Coordinates of C-alpha atoms and ligand atoms in Angstrom, one line a residue:
X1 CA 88.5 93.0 133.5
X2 CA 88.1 90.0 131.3
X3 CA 90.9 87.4 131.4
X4 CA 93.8 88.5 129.1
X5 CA 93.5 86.8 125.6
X6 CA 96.0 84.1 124.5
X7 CA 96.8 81.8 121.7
X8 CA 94.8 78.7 121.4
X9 CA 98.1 76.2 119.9
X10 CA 101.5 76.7 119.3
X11 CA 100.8 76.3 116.0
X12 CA 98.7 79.4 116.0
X13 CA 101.6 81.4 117.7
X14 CA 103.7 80.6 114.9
X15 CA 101.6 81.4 112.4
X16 CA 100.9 85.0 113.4
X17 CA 104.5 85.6 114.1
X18 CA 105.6 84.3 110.8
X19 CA 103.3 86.1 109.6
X20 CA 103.9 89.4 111.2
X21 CA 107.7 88.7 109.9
X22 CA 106.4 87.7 106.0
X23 CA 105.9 91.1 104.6
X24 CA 106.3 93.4 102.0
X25 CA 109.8 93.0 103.1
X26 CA 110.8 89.2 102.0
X27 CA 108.7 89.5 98.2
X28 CA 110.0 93.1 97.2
X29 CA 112.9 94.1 99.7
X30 CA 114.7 91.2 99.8
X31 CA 115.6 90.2 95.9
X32 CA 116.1 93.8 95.7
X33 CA 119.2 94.2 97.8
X34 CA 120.0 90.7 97.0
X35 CA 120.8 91.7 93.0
X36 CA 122.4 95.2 94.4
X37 CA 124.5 93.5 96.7
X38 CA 125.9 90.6 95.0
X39 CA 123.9 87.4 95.1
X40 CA 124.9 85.0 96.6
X41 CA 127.7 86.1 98.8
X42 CA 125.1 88.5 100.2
X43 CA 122.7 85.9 100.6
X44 CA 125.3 84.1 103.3
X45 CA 125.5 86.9 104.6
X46 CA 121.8 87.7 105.6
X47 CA 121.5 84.5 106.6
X48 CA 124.9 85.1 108.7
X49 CA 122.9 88.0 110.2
X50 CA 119.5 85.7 110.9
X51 CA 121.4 83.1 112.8
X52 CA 123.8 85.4 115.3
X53 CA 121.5 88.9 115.5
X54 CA 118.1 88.4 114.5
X55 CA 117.2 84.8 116.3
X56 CA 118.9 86.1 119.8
X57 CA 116.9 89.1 119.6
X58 CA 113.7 87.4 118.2
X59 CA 114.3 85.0 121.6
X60 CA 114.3 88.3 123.9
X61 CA 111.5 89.8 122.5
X62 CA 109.5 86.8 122.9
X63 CA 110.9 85.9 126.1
X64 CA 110.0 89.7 127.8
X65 CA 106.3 89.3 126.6
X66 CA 105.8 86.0 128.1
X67 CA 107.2 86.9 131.2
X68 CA 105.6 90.2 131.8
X69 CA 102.0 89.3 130.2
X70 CA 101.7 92.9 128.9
X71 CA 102.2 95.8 126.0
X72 CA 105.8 96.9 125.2
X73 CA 105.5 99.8 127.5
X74 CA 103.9 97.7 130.4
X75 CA 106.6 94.9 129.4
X76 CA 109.6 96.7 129.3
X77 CA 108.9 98.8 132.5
X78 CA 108.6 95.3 134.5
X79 CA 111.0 93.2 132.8
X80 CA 113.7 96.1 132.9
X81 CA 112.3 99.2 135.7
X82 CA 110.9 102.0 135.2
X83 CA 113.4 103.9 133.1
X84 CA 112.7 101.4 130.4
X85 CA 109.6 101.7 129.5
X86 CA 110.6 104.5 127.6
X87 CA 111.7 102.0 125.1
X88 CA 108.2 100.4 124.7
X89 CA 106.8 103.9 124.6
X90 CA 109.2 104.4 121.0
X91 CA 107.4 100.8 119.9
X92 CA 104.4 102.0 120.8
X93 CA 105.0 105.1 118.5
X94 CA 106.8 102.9 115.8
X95 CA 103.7 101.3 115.3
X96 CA 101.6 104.4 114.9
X97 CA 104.3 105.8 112.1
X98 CA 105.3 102.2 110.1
X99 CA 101.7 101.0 110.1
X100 CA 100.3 104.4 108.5
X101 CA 102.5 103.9 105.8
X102 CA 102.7 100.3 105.2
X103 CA 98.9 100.7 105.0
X104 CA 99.6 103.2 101.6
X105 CA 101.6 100.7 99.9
X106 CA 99.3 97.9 100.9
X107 CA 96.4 99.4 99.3
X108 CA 98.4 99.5 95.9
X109 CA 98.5 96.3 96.2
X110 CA 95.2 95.7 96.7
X111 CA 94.4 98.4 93.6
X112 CA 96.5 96.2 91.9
X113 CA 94.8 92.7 92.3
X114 CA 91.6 94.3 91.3
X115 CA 93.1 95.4 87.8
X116 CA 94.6 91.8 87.5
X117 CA 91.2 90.3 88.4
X118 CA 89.5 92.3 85.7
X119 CA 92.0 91.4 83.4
X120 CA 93.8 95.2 83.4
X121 CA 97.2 94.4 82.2
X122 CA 96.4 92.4 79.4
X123 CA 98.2 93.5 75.9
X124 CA 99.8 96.6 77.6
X125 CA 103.4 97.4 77.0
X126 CA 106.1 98.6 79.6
X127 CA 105.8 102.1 78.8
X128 CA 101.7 101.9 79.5
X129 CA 102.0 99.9 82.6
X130 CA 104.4 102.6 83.9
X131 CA 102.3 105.0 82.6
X132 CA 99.5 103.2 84.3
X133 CA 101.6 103.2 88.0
X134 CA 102.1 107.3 87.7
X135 CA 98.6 108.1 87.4
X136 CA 97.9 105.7 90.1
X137 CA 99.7 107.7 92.4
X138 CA 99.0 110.9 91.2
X139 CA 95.3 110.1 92.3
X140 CA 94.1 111.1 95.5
X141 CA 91.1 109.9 95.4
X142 CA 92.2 106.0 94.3
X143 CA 95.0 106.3 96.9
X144 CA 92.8 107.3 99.8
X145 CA 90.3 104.7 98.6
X146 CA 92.5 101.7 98.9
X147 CA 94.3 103.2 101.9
X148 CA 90.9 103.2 103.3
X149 CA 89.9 99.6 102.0
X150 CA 93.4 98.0 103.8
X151 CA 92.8 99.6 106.9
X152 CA 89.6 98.6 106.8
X153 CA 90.4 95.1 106.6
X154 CA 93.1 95.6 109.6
X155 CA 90.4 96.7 111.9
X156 CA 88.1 93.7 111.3
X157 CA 90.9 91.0 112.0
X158 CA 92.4 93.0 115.1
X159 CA 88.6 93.7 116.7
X160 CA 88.2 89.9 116.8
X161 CA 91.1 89.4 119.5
X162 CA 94.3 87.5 119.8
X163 CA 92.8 83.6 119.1
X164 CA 89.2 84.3 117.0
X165 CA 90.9 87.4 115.2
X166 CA 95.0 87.3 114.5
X167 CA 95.2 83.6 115.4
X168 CA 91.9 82.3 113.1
X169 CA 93.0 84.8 110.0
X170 CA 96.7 83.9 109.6
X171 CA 95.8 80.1 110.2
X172 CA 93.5 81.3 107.1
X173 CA 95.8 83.5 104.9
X174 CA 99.3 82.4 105.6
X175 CA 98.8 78.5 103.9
X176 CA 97.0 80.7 101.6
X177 CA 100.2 82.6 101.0
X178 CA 102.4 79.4 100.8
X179 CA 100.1 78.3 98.2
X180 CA 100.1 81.1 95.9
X181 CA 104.0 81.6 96.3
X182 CA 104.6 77.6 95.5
X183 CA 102.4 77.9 92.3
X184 CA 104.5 80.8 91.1
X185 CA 107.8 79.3 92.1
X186 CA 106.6 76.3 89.6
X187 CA 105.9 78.7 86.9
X188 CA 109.3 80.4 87.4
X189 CA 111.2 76.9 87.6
X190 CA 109.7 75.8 84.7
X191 CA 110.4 79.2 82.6
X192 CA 113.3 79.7 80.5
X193 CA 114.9 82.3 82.9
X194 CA 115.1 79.9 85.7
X195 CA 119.0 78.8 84.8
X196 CA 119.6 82.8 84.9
X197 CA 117.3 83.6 88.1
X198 CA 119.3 80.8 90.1
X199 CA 122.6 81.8 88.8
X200 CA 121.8 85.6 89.4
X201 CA 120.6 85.0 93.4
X202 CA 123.5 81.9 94.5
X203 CA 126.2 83.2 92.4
X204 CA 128.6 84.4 94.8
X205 CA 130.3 87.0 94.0
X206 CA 132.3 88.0 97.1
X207 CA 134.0 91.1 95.4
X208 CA 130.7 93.2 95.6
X209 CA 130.5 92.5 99.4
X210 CA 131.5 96.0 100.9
X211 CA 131.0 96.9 104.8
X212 CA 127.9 98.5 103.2
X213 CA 126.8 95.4 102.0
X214 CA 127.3 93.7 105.7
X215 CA 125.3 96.6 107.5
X216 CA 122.8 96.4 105.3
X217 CA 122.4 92.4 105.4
X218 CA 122.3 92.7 109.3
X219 CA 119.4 96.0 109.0
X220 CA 117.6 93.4 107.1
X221 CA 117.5 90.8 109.1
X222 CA 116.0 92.8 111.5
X223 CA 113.1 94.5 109.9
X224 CA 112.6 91.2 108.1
X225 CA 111.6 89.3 111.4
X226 CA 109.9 92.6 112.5
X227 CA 111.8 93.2 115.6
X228 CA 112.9 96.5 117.3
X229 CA 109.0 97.6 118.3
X230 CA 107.7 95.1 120.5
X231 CA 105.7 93.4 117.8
X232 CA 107.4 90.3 118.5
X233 CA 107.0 91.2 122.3
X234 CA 103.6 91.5 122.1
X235 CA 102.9 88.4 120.4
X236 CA 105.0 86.5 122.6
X237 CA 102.3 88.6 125.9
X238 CA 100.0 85.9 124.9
X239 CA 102.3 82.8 124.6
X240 CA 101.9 79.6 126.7
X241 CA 104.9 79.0 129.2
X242 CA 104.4 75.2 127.9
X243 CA 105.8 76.4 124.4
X244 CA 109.3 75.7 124.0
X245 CA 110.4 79.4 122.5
X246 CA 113.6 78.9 121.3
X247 CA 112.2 76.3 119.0
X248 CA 109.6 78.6 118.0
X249 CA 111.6 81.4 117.5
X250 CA 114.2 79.2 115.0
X251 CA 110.7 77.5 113.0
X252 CA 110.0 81.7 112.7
X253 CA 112.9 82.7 111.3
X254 CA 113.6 79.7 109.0
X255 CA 110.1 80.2 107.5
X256 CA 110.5 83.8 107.1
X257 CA 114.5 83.2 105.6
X258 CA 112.9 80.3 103.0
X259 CA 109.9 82.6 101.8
X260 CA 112.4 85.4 101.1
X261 CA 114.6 82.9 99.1
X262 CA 111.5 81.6 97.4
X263 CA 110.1 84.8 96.6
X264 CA 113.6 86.2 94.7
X265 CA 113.5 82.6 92.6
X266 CA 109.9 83.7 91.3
X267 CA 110.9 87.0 90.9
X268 CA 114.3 87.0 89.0
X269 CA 113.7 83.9 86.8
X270 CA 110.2 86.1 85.2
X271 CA 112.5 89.1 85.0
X272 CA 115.1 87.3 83.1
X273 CA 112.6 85.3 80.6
X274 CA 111.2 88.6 79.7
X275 CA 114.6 90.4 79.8
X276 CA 113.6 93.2 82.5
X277 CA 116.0 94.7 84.8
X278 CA 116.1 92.5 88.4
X279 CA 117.5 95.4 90.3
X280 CA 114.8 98.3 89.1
X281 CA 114.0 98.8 92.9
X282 CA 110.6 100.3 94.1
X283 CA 109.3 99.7 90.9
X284 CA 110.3 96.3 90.3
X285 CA 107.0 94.6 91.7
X286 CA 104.3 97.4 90.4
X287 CA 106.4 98.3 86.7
X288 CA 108.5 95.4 85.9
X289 CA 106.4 92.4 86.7
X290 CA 103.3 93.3 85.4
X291 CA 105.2 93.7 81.7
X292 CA 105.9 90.1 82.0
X293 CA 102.5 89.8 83.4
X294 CA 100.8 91.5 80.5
X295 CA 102.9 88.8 77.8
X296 CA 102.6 85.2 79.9
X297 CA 100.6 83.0 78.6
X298 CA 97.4 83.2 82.0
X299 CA 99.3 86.3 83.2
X300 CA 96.0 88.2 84.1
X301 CA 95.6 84.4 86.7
X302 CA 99.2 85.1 87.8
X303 CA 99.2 88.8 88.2
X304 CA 96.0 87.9 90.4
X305 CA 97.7 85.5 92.6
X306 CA 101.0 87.5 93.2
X307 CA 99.3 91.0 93.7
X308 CA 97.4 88.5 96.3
X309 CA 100.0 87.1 97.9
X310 CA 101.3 90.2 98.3
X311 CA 98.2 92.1 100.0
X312 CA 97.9 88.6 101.8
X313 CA 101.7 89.1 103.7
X314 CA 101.1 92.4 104.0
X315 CA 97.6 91.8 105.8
X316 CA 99.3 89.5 108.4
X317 CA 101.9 92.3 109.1
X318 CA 99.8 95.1 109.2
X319 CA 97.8 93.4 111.9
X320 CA 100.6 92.9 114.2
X321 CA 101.8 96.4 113.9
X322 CA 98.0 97.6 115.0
X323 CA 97.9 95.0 118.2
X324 CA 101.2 96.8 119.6
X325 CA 99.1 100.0 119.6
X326 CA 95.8 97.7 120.4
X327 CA 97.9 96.1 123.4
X328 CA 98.9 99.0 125.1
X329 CA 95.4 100.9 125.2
X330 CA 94.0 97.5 126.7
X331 CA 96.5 96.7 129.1
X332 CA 97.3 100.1 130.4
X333 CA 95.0 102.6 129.5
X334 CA 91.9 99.5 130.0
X335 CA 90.3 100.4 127.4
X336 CA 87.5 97.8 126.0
X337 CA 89.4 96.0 122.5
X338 CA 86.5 97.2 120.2
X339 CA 87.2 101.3 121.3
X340 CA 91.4 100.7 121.1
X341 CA 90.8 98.7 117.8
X342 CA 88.3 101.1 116.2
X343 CA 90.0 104.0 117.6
X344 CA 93.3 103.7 117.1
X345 CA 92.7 102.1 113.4
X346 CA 91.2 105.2 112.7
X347 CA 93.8 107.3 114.3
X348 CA 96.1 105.5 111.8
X349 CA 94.2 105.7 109.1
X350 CA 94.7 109.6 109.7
X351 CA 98.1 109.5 109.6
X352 CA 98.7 107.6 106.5
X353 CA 96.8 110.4 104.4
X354 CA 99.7 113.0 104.0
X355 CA 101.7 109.8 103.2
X356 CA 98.8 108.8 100.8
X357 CA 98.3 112.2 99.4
X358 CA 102.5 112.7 99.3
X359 CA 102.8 111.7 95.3
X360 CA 100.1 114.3 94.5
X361 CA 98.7 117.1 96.4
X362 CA 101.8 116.8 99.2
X363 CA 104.6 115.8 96.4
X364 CA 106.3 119.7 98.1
X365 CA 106.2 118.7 101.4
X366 CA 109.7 117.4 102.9
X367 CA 110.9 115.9 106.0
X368 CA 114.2 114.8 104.5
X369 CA 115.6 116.8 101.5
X370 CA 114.2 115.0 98.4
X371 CA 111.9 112.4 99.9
X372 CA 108.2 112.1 100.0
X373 CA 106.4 112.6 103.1
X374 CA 106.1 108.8 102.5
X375 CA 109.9 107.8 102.2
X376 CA 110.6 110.1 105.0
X377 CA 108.5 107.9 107.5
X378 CA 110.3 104.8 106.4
X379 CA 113.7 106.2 106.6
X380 CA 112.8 107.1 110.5
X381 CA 111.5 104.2 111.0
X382 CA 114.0 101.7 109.8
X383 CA 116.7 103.5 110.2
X384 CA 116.1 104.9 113.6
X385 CA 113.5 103.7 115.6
X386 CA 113.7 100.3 114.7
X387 CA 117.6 100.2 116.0
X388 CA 117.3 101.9 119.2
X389 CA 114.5 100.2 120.0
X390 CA 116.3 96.7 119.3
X391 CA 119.4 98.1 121.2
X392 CA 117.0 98.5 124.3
X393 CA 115.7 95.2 123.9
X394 CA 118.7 93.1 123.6
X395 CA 119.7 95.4 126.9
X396 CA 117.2 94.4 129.1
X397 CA 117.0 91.0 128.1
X398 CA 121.1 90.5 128.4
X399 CA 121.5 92.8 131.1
X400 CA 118.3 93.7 133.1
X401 CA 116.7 90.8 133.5
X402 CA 118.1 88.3 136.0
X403 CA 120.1 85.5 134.2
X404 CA 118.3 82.5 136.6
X405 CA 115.1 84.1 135.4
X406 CA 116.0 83.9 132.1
X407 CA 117.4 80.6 132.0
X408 CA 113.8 79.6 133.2
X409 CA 112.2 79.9 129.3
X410 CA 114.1 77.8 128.2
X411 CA 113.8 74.2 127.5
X412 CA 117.1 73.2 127.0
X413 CA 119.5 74.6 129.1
X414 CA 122.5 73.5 127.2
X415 CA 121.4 76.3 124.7
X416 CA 121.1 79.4 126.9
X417 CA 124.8 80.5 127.7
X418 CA 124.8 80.7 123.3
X419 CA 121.8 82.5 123.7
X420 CA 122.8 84.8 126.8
X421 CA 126.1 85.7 124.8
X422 CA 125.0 86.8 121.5
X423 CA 122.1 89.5 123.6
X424 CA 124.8 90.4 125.8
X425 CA 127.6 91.6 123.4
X426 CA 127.3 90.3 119.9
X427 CA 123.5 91.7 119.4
X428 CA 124.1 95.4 121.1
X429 CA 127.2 96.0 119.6
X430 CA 125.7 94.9 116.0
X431 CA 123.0 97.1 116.9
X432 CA 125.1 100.2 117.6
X433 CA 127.1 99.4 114.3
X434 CA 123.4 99.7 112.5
X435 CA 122.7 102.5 113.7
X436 CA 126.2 104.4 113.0
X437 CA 126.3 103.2 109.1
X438 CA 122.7 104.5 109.3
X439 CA 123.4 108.1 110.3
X440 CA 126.4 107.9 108.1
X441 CA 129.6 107.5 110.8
X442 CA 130.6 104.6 109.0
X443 CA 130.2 102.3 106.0
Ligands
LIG1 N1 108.5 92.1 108.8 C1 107.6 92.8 107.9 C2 108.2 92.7 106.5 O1 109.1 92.0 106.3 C3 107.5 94.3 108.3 C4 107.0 94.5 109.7 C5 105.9 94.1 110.3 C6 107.8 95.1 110.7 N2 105.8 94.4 111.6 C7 107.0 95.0 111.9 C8 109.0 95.6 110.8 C9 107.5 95.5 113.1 C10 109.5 96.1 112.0 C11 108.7 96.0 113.1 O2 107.7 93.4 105.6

């Protein structure tokens, strides 16, 4: 067996796992929810739910990896005994599902960059360009293609391993990503909406906050910094013990928290300049921004850069949702990378064709009663598997795991009885809340 890969700086470590947080999830999700929810007051909120839930459980996830050197499953049954490696087994399977999706999506985005670069919104109204997004998906072919082309690109980063694959790509793509999001953030500043855009995301309007709102704050925070699968857990596997990981996990989470808040400010300031409806949902990146797109003055150059930036954060997450599957066929199947990396790639490349194929050919097929095959597998996900596999997490790290041994990773020690409280108590019992509103008890 060949020594086990690692990170070659911290740097690099933060990078990927900023990166495997930045996702679809902060550019589309997050100003979404924000204008449904009420702005600002929602927006304290989230960041409420960053600070108390997400962090402590970012720290445990991190924290198991380093110590047991190994996939979720592998992780999970050392760290917390045998019974628990059931939890890393639903990661493991998390990946399989979220990644064969996410990779659908992705490719729009990808399809979507290729019409900006060839100048393919250019003069069209809002009726056309949605128009344009239904016969997208209605195509088989064109969905398959791009579903194809993302995965594609998946593969080649993971094959490369931890340091000369992830590590050397996301130092690559995720400045890249801060680039293309500041550029746009000074064309939204510096459009008449901006007043309107600011206004519509700080505004706090404490009124609209319902226990809906909360759950759905803290259920955000937690796919947001991609927790719940072992991602996190199997990123932190190839961590130095020399890095302090608390401070690692708080430079995370405040870069993934300020890209959110960056993302709605270019978002809602070009929706109001070009009086389009903030809180349009699914649609709001591939219908409503490419109106405005189609009427800015170098709007095919912007449309290019954001349907980038876009393919770009979802790039960085897709490839940490393929090294949790990756991980676990090296470390405990042995497996050589290449055959887990090609292998498995392809196996979810499989997967994700009912999902592609579930806005044309498969538009009948239901898991849930009026959802796509595609919704479906994001609805389990997020609202299920995600949860309990958070819940098993915070367990083992607050209960399972010796608190001496614990108190080990961390650098200052003055910190850890915060951090050994919040997984203890406040993190399952926020958990278990989740997962009630989710299956409709409450909220
Ligand atoms: N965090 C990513 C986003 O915001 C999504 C993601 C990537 C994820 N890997 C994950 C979510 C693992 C949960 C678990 O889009």
């Amino acid at each position: 067996m060949p020594p086990r890969d690692h990170w070659s700086s911290r740097l690099g470590f933060v990078l990927a796992a900023a990166g495997s947080a930045i996702g679809l999830g902060n550019v589309w999700k997050f100003p979404y929810i924000t204008g449904v929810y009420g702005g600002g007051a929602f927006v304290l909120v989230y960041l409420a739910a960053v600070a108390l839930v997400g962090i402590p459980i970012l720290v445990a996830e991190i924290l198991i990896g380093r110590r047991a050197r190994k996939d979720p499953v592998g992780a999970m049954r050392a760290v917390g005994g045998r019974a628990w490696a059931g939890v890393g087994w639903l990661g493991v399977g998390a990946s399989f599902v979220i990644l064969s999706y996410y990779s659908v999506v992705a490719g729009w985005t990808l399809a979507y960059a290729a019409r900006a670069a060839s100048g393919g919104f250019t003069g069209l109204d809002a009726a056309a360009i949605s128009t344009l997004f239904d016969a997208f998906l209605a195509d088989p072919t064109r969905q398959l293609f791009w579903h194809a082309c993302f995965m594609a690109l998946v593969i080649a980063i993971v094959v490369g391993g931890v340091a000369k694959g992830l590590e050397r790509w996301n130092k690559v793509l995720m400045p890249a990503l801060v680039a293309i999001l500041l550029v746009l953030f000074v064309v939204a500043l510096r459009s008449p909406g901006a007043a309107a855009g600011f206004r519509f995301m700080f505004h706090a309007d404490f009124h609209k906050l319902t226990p809906k709102a909360w759950l759905e704050a803290l259920g955000h925070s937690f796919f947001t910094l991609s927790l719940g699968m072992g991602a996190m857990l199997t990123y932190g596997s190839y961590l130095s013990t020399k890095t302090d990981l608390l401070r690692s996990a708080v430079v995370i989470a405040v870069f993934d928290a300020l890209m959110a808040l960056v993302a709605g400010l270019v978002i809602f300031p070009i929706c109001f300049t070009f009086g389009l409806q903030p809180a349009a949902g699914p649609g709001l990146i591939f219908k409503t921004l490419p109106v405005a797109f189609a009427q800015m003055h170098g709007g095919s150059l912007f449309a290019l850069l954001f349907f980038l930036l876009l393919a770009f954060a979802a790039l960085t997450s897709a490839i940490s949702l393929l090294e949790v599957a990756v991980a676990y066929f090296v470390d405990e199947r042995g497996w050589p990378r290449p055959r887990a990396t090609l292998g498995m790639g392809g196996v979810i490349f499989l997967l994700g064709i009912p999902s592609a194929l579930s806005f044309s050919r498969l538009a009948h097929v239901h898991l849930y009663p009026g959802m796509t095959l595609f919704d479906s597998l994001d609805t389990l996900a997020t609202n299920y598997l995600l949860p309990i596999g958070g819940l098993g997490i915070a367990l083992v790290a607050g209960w399972r795991l010796a608190r001496p041994v614990a108190l080990e990773e961390f650098r200052d020690p003055r910190l850890f009885p915060y951090w050994h409280l919040a997984i203890r108590y406040l993190a399952p019992v926020a958990v278990v809340l989740i997962l009630l509103f989710k299956m409709g008890v409450v909220g």
